[in-house]
Amino acid sequence: MKRFTRVILFTIALLIIGVVIVGLQVRHQQTETETAGSITLKSGGQELLIPVSDLDRESFSGETVNGKGEHFNNDYRGVELQTLLSEQGLSPDSIHEVTALAADQYSAVYSGDEIRESGRIYLAVEVNGESIEGIEGDRPGVQVIVFGDPDSRRMVRSVEILEIK
Amino acid sequence: MRRISTRQLAFMAICLTFGLLAKSIVSPLTNTLTDFFRIPGGSAAIGFSLAFLIIGKQLVPLPYAATAMGFVQSLLALGLGMSVYQGAFVLITYTLPGIVIDIVYLFFRNRREPFCFIAGILSCLSGAFASNILVFHLSGLALLLWLLLAALSGAVGGYCACLVSVKLNDIIKKGVLE
């Protein structure tokens, strides 16, 4: 066998090993993301998967209202929506509205003005030290928290998709 | 600029058509691999398409032959609706590998094996990289896997082109198409 043919076959073998190792690593990463749960950001035809674990960033607290009109003061962990969007290269100034879609297809719309208002809309993964459960209870869930909004129906639970327009 | 003969044009047309066909034939098989890894298909099949451009470049060693074949391939892919995800960007992602093949040929004009192999890898990487920047926007490990698959596909395609070139040695050496 000629020397250069050996070099070619050796390089191909190395590339195959590289593909297998990196491929298994990618697959492992995807499985972890699925197990841990994730939300999908949809914007301009692009989709981005964000693991729920990436949303556990800061503590925040405030008063919310439930469907019966009762007021609660809760401590949450999560991330402010405008911060998350900015990190993904979506300037809050350019956002017209965001639709949150839950696992059960329930949805709510948040205006650009609400999102730009500091300290108003958050994505929470933990409330009063306990994880927010998803609809099926087997995976961590994400809930939209809207401070200062008397309409509790807009605090969508088990958010799966955030559609940005 | 050297005039191009009808025979050379015919061989270029055959090679670029075979290239497009090869990609269509190999894609369902390679897509099972890319589907498993959940990355876009295409990078694993591109080498089998570009192998024919490498063969065509050796048969018709004009300075712009591979670029021309890549550009015509892009027009055909666009016209035949083979570019579902890339749209008009195929004009760039199909032509760029042709340009790379032409450039590599400048350095390895008389060394068939290095030319086929290196042109295969670099042209596939350039096509995959351009597709990622323009269309897919992969990052991190997914991008690394995408590029590794492209390089592997280019290496295998380049090696196949080399083996075919040996069979076509008489035509290439005697310059029947010159």
Short mmCIF file of C-alpha atoms in Angstrom, two decimals:
data_model
loop_
_atom_site.label_atom_id
_atom_site.label_comp_id
_atom_site.label_asym_id
_atom_site.label_seq_id
_atom_site.Cartn_x
_atom_site.Cartn_y
_atom_site.Cartn_z
CA MET A 1 0.00 0.00 0.00
CA LYS A 2 1.39 3.40 -0.93
CA ARG A 3 2.41 5.75 1.84
CA PHE A 4 -0.12 8.44 1.04
CA THR A 5 -2.96 5.91 0.83
CA ARG A 6 -2.06 4.87 4.37
CA VAL A 7 -2.21 8.53 5.43
CA ILE A 8 -5.65 8.87 3.82
CA LEU A 9 -7.03 5.75 5.51
CA PHE A 10 -5.53 6.77 8.85
CA THR A 11 -7.14 10.24 8.58
CA ILE A 12 -10.50 8.71 7.68
CA ALA A 13 -10.24 6.37 10.68
CA LEU A 14 -9.43 9.34 12.95
CA LEU A 15 -12.39 11.29 11.59
CA ILE A 16 -14.71 8.32 12.17
CA ILE A 17 -13.51 8.07 15.79
CA GLY A 18 -14.00 11.86 16.17
CA VAL A 19 -17.54 11.69 14.77
CA VAL A 20 -18.46 8.81 17.09
CA ILE A 21 -17.05 10.51 20.21
CA VAL A 22 -18.51 13.98 19.51
CA GLY A 23 -21.77 12.44 18.24
CA LEU A 24 -22.28 10.46 21.44
CA GLN A 25 -21.45 13.57 23.46
CA VAL A 26 -24.04 15.61 21.52
CA ARG A 27 -26.60 12.86 21.96
CA HIS A 28 -25.87 12.66 25.70
CA GLN A 29 -26.27 16.43 25.99
CA GLN A 30 -29.62 16.30 24.18
CA THR A 31 -30.88 13.47 26.40
CA GLU A 32 -29.92 15.45 29.51
CA THR A 33 -31.76 18.51 28.20
CA GLU A 34 -34.86 16.43 27.49
CA THR A 35 -34.79 14.80 30.92
CA ALA A 36 -34.33 18.10 32.69
CA GLY A 37 -37.02 19.77 30.60
CA SER A 38 -36.62 22.77 28.37
CA ILE A 39 -38.47 25.64 26.78
CA THR A 40 -38.34 26.65 23.14
CA LEU A 41 -37.80 30.23 22.00
CA LYS A 42 -39.29 30.85 18.57
CA SER A 43 -38.35 33.99 16.72
CA GLY A 44 -38.27 34.80 13.02
CA GLY A 45 -38.39 31.18 11.91
CA GLN A 46 -35.56 30.20 14.28
CA GLU A 47 -35.99 27.88 17.25
CA LEU A 48 -33.76 27.75 20.28
CA LEU A 49 -33.96 25.17 23.06
CA ILE A 50 -33.20 26.48 26.56
CA PRO A 51 -32.82 23.95 29.40
CA VAL A 52 -34.96 24.72 32.45
CA SER A 53 -31.80 24.45 34.57
CA ASP A 54 -30.42 27.51 32.72
CA LEU A 55 -33.32 29.61 34.00
CA ASP A 56 -32.43 29.17 37.67
CA ARG A 57 -30.42 32.41 38.01
CA GLU A 58 -31.75 34.87 40.59
CA SER A 59 -34.13 35.21 43.49
CA PHE A 60 -37.04 37.59 43.32
CA SER A 61 -40.20 38.12 45.28
CA GLY A 62 -43.42 40.02 45.04
CA GLU A 63 -47.17 39.97 45.35
CA THR A 64 -49.30 37.94 43.02
CA VAL A 65 -53.06 37.40 42.81
CA ASN A 66 -54.73 34.03 42.27
CA GLY A 67 -58.00 33.29 40.45
CA LYS A 68 -60.04 33.89 43.60
CA GLY A 69 -58.58 37.35 44.07
CA GLU A 70 -56.41 36.28 47.03
CA HIS A 71 -53.06 38.07 47.38
CA PHE A 72 -49.84 36.14 48.03
CA ASN A 73 -46.28 37.14 48.75
CA ASN A 74 -43.98 34.51 47.29
CA ASP A 75 -40.25 34.04 46.91
CA TYR A 76 -39.22 32.80 43.50
CA ARG A 77 -36.13 31.71 41.62
CA GLY A 78 -35.87 32.23 37.89
CA VAL A 79 -34.95 34.87 35.39
CA GLU A 80 -36.49 38.11 34.17
CA LEU A 81 -37.91 37.62 30.68
CA GLN A 82 -36.27 40.72 29.18
CA THR A 83 -32.86 39.51 30.46
CA LEU A 84 -33.34 36.09 28.87
CA LEU A 85 -34.40 37.59 25.54
CA SER A 86 -31.50 40.07 25.52
CA GLU A 87 -29.05 37.21 26.08
CA GLN A 88 -30.43 35.49 23.01
CA GLY A 89 -29.75 38.59 20.92
CA LEU A 90 -33.36 39.78 20.96
CA SER A 91 -33.44 43.44 21.88
CA PRO A 92 -36.47 44.15 24.11
CA ASP A 93 -36.99 47.39 22.15
CA SER A 94 -37.66 45.44 18.96
CA ILE A 95 -40.21 43.06 20.53
CA HIS A 96 -43.87 43.67 19.72
CA GLU A 97 -45.31 40.85 21.83
CA VAL A 98 -44.45 37.46 23.33
CA THR A 99 -46.84 34.52 23.46
CA ALA A 100 -46.31 31.86 26.13
CA LEU A 101 -47.69 28.46 25.15
CA ALA A 102 -48.16 25.78 27.81
CA ALA A 103 -47.88 22.02 27.48
CA ASP A 104 -51.69 21.81 27.44
CA GLN A 105 -51.84 24.43 24.65
CA TYR A 106 -53.07 27.16 27.02
CA SER A 107 -51.51 30.47 26.03
CA ALA A 108 -51.21 34.11 27.05
CA VAL A 109 -49.82 37.16 25.29
CA TYR A 110 -47.51 39.77 26.85
CA SER A 111 -46.98 43.12 25.17
CA GLY A 112 -43.59 44.62 24.36
CA ASP A 113 -44.22 47.42 26.88
CA GLU A 114 -44.82 44.89 29.67
CA ILE A 115 -41.64 43.02 28.79
CA ARG A 116 -39.59 46.23 28.73
CA GLU A 117 -40.90 47.27 32.16
CA SER A 118 -38.19 46.30 34.63
CA GLY A 119 -39.23 43.85 37.40
CA ARG A 120 -42.59 42.97 35.83
CA ILE A 121 -42.40 39.65 33.93
CA TYR A 122 -40.28 36.69 35.04
CA LEU A 123 -39.91 33.02 34.22
CA ALA A 124 -39.92 31.11 37.52
CA VAL A 125 -38.66 27.58 38.15
CA GLU A 126 -38.97 27.58 41.95
CA VAL A 127 -41.51 29.04 44.37
CA ASN A 128 -40.88 29.30 48.12
CA GLY A 129 -38.02 26.80 47.90
CA GLU A 130 -39.92 24.16 45.90
CA SER A 131 -39.61 23.34 42.22
CA ILE A 132 -42.53 24.33 40.06
CA GLU A 133 -43.87 21.09 38.63
CA GLY A 134 -44.79 20.53 35.04
CA ILE A 135 -48.29 19.42 34.06
CA GLU A 136 -47.43 15.73 34.29
CA GLY A 137 -45.45 16.25 37.47
CA ASP A 138 -42.51 14.19 36.28
CA ARG A 139 -40.39 17.08 35.03
CA PRO A 140 -39.57 20.54 36.34
CA GLY A 141 -41.86 23.17 34.92
CA VAL A 142 -41.63 26.88 34.16
CA GLN A 143 -44.22 29.47 35.10
CA VAL A 144 -44.61 33.01 33.85
CA ILE A 145 -44.91 35.41 36.78
CA VAL A 146 -46.46 38.80 36.05
CA PHE A 147 -46.18 41.15 39.00
CA GLY A 148 -48.89 43.78 39.40
CA ASP A 149 -51.36 41.97 37.16
CA PRO A 150 -54.74 41.12 38.73
CA ASP A 151 -55.46 38.62 35.95
CA SER A 152 -53.90 35.39 37.28
CA ARG A 153 -54.76 33.57 34.04
CA ARG A 154 -51.78 35.27 32.45
CA MET A 155 -49.39 33.48 34.82
CA VAL A 156 -49.08 30.50 32.48
CA ARG A 157 -47.76 27.28 34.04
CA SER A 158 -45.81 24.53 32.31
CA VAL A 159 -44.54 26.90 29.64
CA GLU A 160 -43.09 25.00 26.69
CA ILE A 161 -42.85 27.62 23.96
CA LEU A 162 -42.19 31.35 23.94
CA GLU A 163 -43.08 32.84 20.57
CA ILE A 164 -41.52 36.25 20.01
CA LYS A 165 -42.94 38.70 17.46
CA MET B 1 -8.50 32.86 -21.43
CA ARG B 2 -8.34 29.37 -22.97
CA ARG B 3 -11.32 28.36 -25.06
CA ILE B 4 -13.35 25.50 -23.71
CA SER B 5 -14.28 22.72 -26.10
CA THR B 6 -17.70 21.13 -26.46
CA ARG B 7 -16.27 17.83 -25.23
CA GLN B 8 -14.96 19.48 -22.09
CA LEU B 9 -18.32 21.14 -21.51
CA ALA B 10 -20.05 17.77 -21.95
CA PHE B 11 -17.76 16.12 -19.36
CA MET B 12 -18.29 18.98 -16.93
CA ALA B 13 -22.07 18.65 -17.39
CA ILE B 14 -21.89 14.90 -16.78
CA CYS B 15 -19.79 15.33 -13.64
CA LEU B 16 -21.94 18.04 -12.09
CA THR B 17 -25.12 16.09 -12.85
CA PHE B 18 -23.68 12.93 -11.34
CA GLY B 19 -22.69 15.02 -8.33
CA LEU B 20 -26.24 16.20 -7.79
CA LEU B 21 -27.60 12.68 -8.33
CA ALA B 22 -25.05 11.17 -5.93
CA LYS B 23 -26.13 13.55 -3.20
CA SER B 24 -29.80 12.68 -3.73
CA ILE B 25 -29.03 8.95 -3.63
CA VAL B 26 -26.75 9.05 -0.59
CA SER B 27 -28.79 11.59 1.42
CA PRO B 28 -31.50 9.17 2.73
CA LEU B 29 -28.74 6.94 4.09
CA THR B 30 -26.65 9.71 5.66
CA ASN B 31 -29.78 11.40 7.02
CA THR B 32 -30.38 8.39 9.29
CA LEU B 33 -27.06 9.29 10.92
CA THR B 34 -27.69 13.04 11.16
CA ASP B 35 -31.27 12.44 12.35
CA PHE B 36 -29.91 10.28 15.17
CA PHE B 37 -27.66 13.14 16.25
CA ARG B 38 -30.44 15.66 15.55
CA ILE B 39 -28.34 17.90 13.37
CA PRO B 40 -29.36 19.03 9.88
CA GLY B 41 -28.69 16.50 7.11
CA GLY B 42 -26.46 17.41 4.21
CA SER B 43 -22.99 17.66 5.69
CA ALA B 44 -22.56 13.88 5.63
CA ALA B 45 -23.63 13.59 1.99
CA ILE B 46 -21.84 16.58 0.51
CA GLY B 47 -18.56 14.69 -0.03
CA PHE B 48 -20.14 12.26 -2.46
CA SER B 49 -21.43 15.17 -4.52
CA LEU B 50 -18.13 17.04 -4.50
CA ALA B 51 -16.20 13.88 -5.45
CA PHE B 52 -17.60 14.32 -8.96
CA LEU B 53 -16.48 17.94 -9.06
CA ILE B 54 -12.96 16.78 -8.12
CA ILE B 55 -13.06 14.16 -10.89
CA GLY B 56 -14.42 16.78 -13.30
CA LYS B 57 -11.65 19.20 -12.35
CA GLN B 58 -9.01 16.59 -13.24
CA LEU B 59 -10.72 15.76 -16.51
CA VAL B 60 -11.08 19.43 -17.43
CA PRO B 61 -8.16 21.18 -15.73
CA LEU B 62 -9.20 24.70 -16.62
CA PRO B 63 -8.65 27.34 -13.89
CA TYR B 64 -12.36 27.91 -13.27
CA ALA B 65 -13.79 24.42 -14.07
CA ALA B 66 -14.83 23.40 -10.54
CA THR B 67 -16.22 26.87 -9.78
CA ALA B 68 -18.31 26.73 -12.95
CA MET B 69 -19.58 23.22 -12.14
CA GLY B 70 -20.44 24.26 -8.59
CA PHE B 71 -22.30 27.33 -9.82
CA VAL B 72 -24.31 25.33 -12.38
CA GLN B 73 -25.06 22.75 -9.67
CA SER B 74 -26.41 25.53 -7.48
CA LEU B 75 -28.64 26.79 -10.29
CA LEU B 76 -29.93 23.26 -10.91
CA ALA B 77 -30.52 22.66 -7.20
CA LEU B 78 -32.40 25.94 -7.00
CA GLY B 79 -34.41 25.28 -10.16
CA LEU B 80 -35.27 21.68 -9.24
CA GLY B 81 -36.27 22.60 -5.69
CA MET B 82 -33.50 20.55 -4.10
CA SER B 83 -32.61 23.35 -1.69
CA VAL B 84 -35.56 23.23 0.67
CA TYR B 85 -33.77 24.79 3.65
CA GLN B 86 -31.14 26.91 1.97
CA GLY B 87 -33.17 28.66 -0.72
CA ALA B 88 -31.12 31.16 -2.73
CA PHE B 89 -28.15 30.63 -0.41
CA VAL B 90 -27.29 27.50 -2.44
CA LEU B 91 -25.75 29.87 -4.95
CA ILE B 92 -23.06 30.46 -2.33
CA THR B 93 -22.94 27.10 -0.55
CA TYR B 94 -22.60 25.09 -3.80
CA THR B 95 -20.24 27.49 -5.58
CA LEU B 96 -17.81 28.03 -2.69
CA PRO B 97 -16.61 24.38 -2.62
CA GLY B 98 -15.94 24.66 -6.37
CA ILE B 99 -13.77 27.72 -5.77
CA VAL B 100 -11.88 25.82 -3.05
CA ILE B 101 -11.28 22.86 -5.39
CA ASP B 102 -9.89 25.24 -8.03
CA ILE B 103 -7.57 26.85 -5.47
CA VAL B 104 -6.32 23.50 -4.09
CA TYR B 105 -5.63 22.36 -7.66
CA LEU B 106 -3.20 25.28 -8.06
CA PHE B 107 -1.02 23.80 -5.30
CA PHE B 108 -1.33 20.08 -6.15
CA ARG B 109 -1.62 20.20 -9.93
CA ASN B 110 0.59 17.16 -10.55
CA ARG B 111 -0.09 15.18 -7.38
CA ARG B 112 -3.38 13.38 -7.74
CA GLU B 113 -3.78 11.76 -4.33
CA PRO B 114 -3.04 14.85 -2.20
CA PHE B 115 -5.20 16.95 -4.50
CA CYS B 116 -8.25 14.65 -4.31
CA PHE B 117 -7.97 14.13 -0.58
CA ILE B 118 -7.24 17.71 0.50
CA ALA B 119 -9.69 19.21 -2.00
CA GLY B 120 -12.35 16.79 -0.75
CA ILE B 121 -11.92 17.77 2.89
CA LEU B 122 -11.47 21.52 2.40
CA SER B 123 -14.29 21.90 -0.12
CA CYS B 124 -16.73 20.01 2.14
CA LEU B 125 -15.66 22.05 5.16
CA SER B 126 -16.13 25.31 3.24
CA GLY B 127 -19.63 24.26 2.10
CA ALA B 128 -20.64 23.08 5.56
CA PHE B 129 -19.23 26.20 7.21
CA ALA B 130 -21.04 28.50 4.77
CA SER B 131 -24.32 26.60 5.26
CA ASN B 132 -23.98 26.96 9.00
CA ILE B 133 -23.29 30.70 8.88
CA LEU B 134 -26.08 31.41 6.40
CA VAL B 135 -28.76 28.92 7.39
CA PHE B 136 -28.35 26.52 10.30
CA HIS B 137 -26.59 28.60 12.99
CA LEU B 138 -25.30 25.57 14.92
CA SER B 139 -22.92 26.18 17.79
CA GLY B 140 -20.74 24.29 20.25
CA LEU B 141 -20.56 20.53 19.99
CA ALA B 142 -23.31 20.35 17.37
CA LEU B 143 -21.23 22.60 15.08
CA LEU B 144 -18.11 20.52 15.75
CA LEU B 145 -20.02 17.34 14.85
CA TRP B 146 -21.46 19.01 11.73
CA LEU B 147 -17.94 19.98 10.57
CA LEU B 148 -16.44 16.58 11.49
CA LEU B 149 -19.12 14.83 9.42
CA ALA B 150 -18.40 17.18 6.52
CA ALA B 151 -14.66 16.49 6.80
CA LEU B 152 -15.27 12.72 6.98
CA SER B 153 -17.60 12.87 4.00
CA GLY B 154 -15.05 14.96 2.09
CA ALA B 155 -12.21 12.58 2.99
CA VAL B 156 -14.17 9.52 1.82
CA GLY B 157 -15.45 11.37 -1.27
CA GLY B 158 -11.94 12.59 -2.08
CA TYR B 159 -10.53 9.08 -1.71
CA CYS B 160 -13.27 7.69 -3.98
CA ALA B 161 -12.50 10.47 -6.50
CA CYS B 162 -8.86 9.42 -6.33
CA LEU B 163 -9.71 5.78 -7.06
CA VAL B 164 -11.93 6.78 -9.99
CA SER B 165 -9.21 9.11 -11.26
CA VAL B 166 -6.80 6.16 -11.43
CA LYS B 167 -9.27 4.38 -13.70
CA LEU B 168 -9.55 7.52 -15.81
CA ASN B 169 -5.77 7.92 -15.83
CA ASP B 170 -5.43 7.48 -19.57
CA ILE B 171 -7.89 10.23 -20.29
CA ILE B 172 -6.29 12.56 -17.75
CA LYS B 173 -2.66 11.83 -18.65
CA LYS B 174 -3.10 11.79 -22.42
CA GLY B 175 -5.07 14.96 -22.22
CA VAL B 176 -7.82 13.61 -24.42
CA LEU B 177 -10.00 16.42 -23.15
CA GLU B 178 -7.37 19.15 -23.52
#
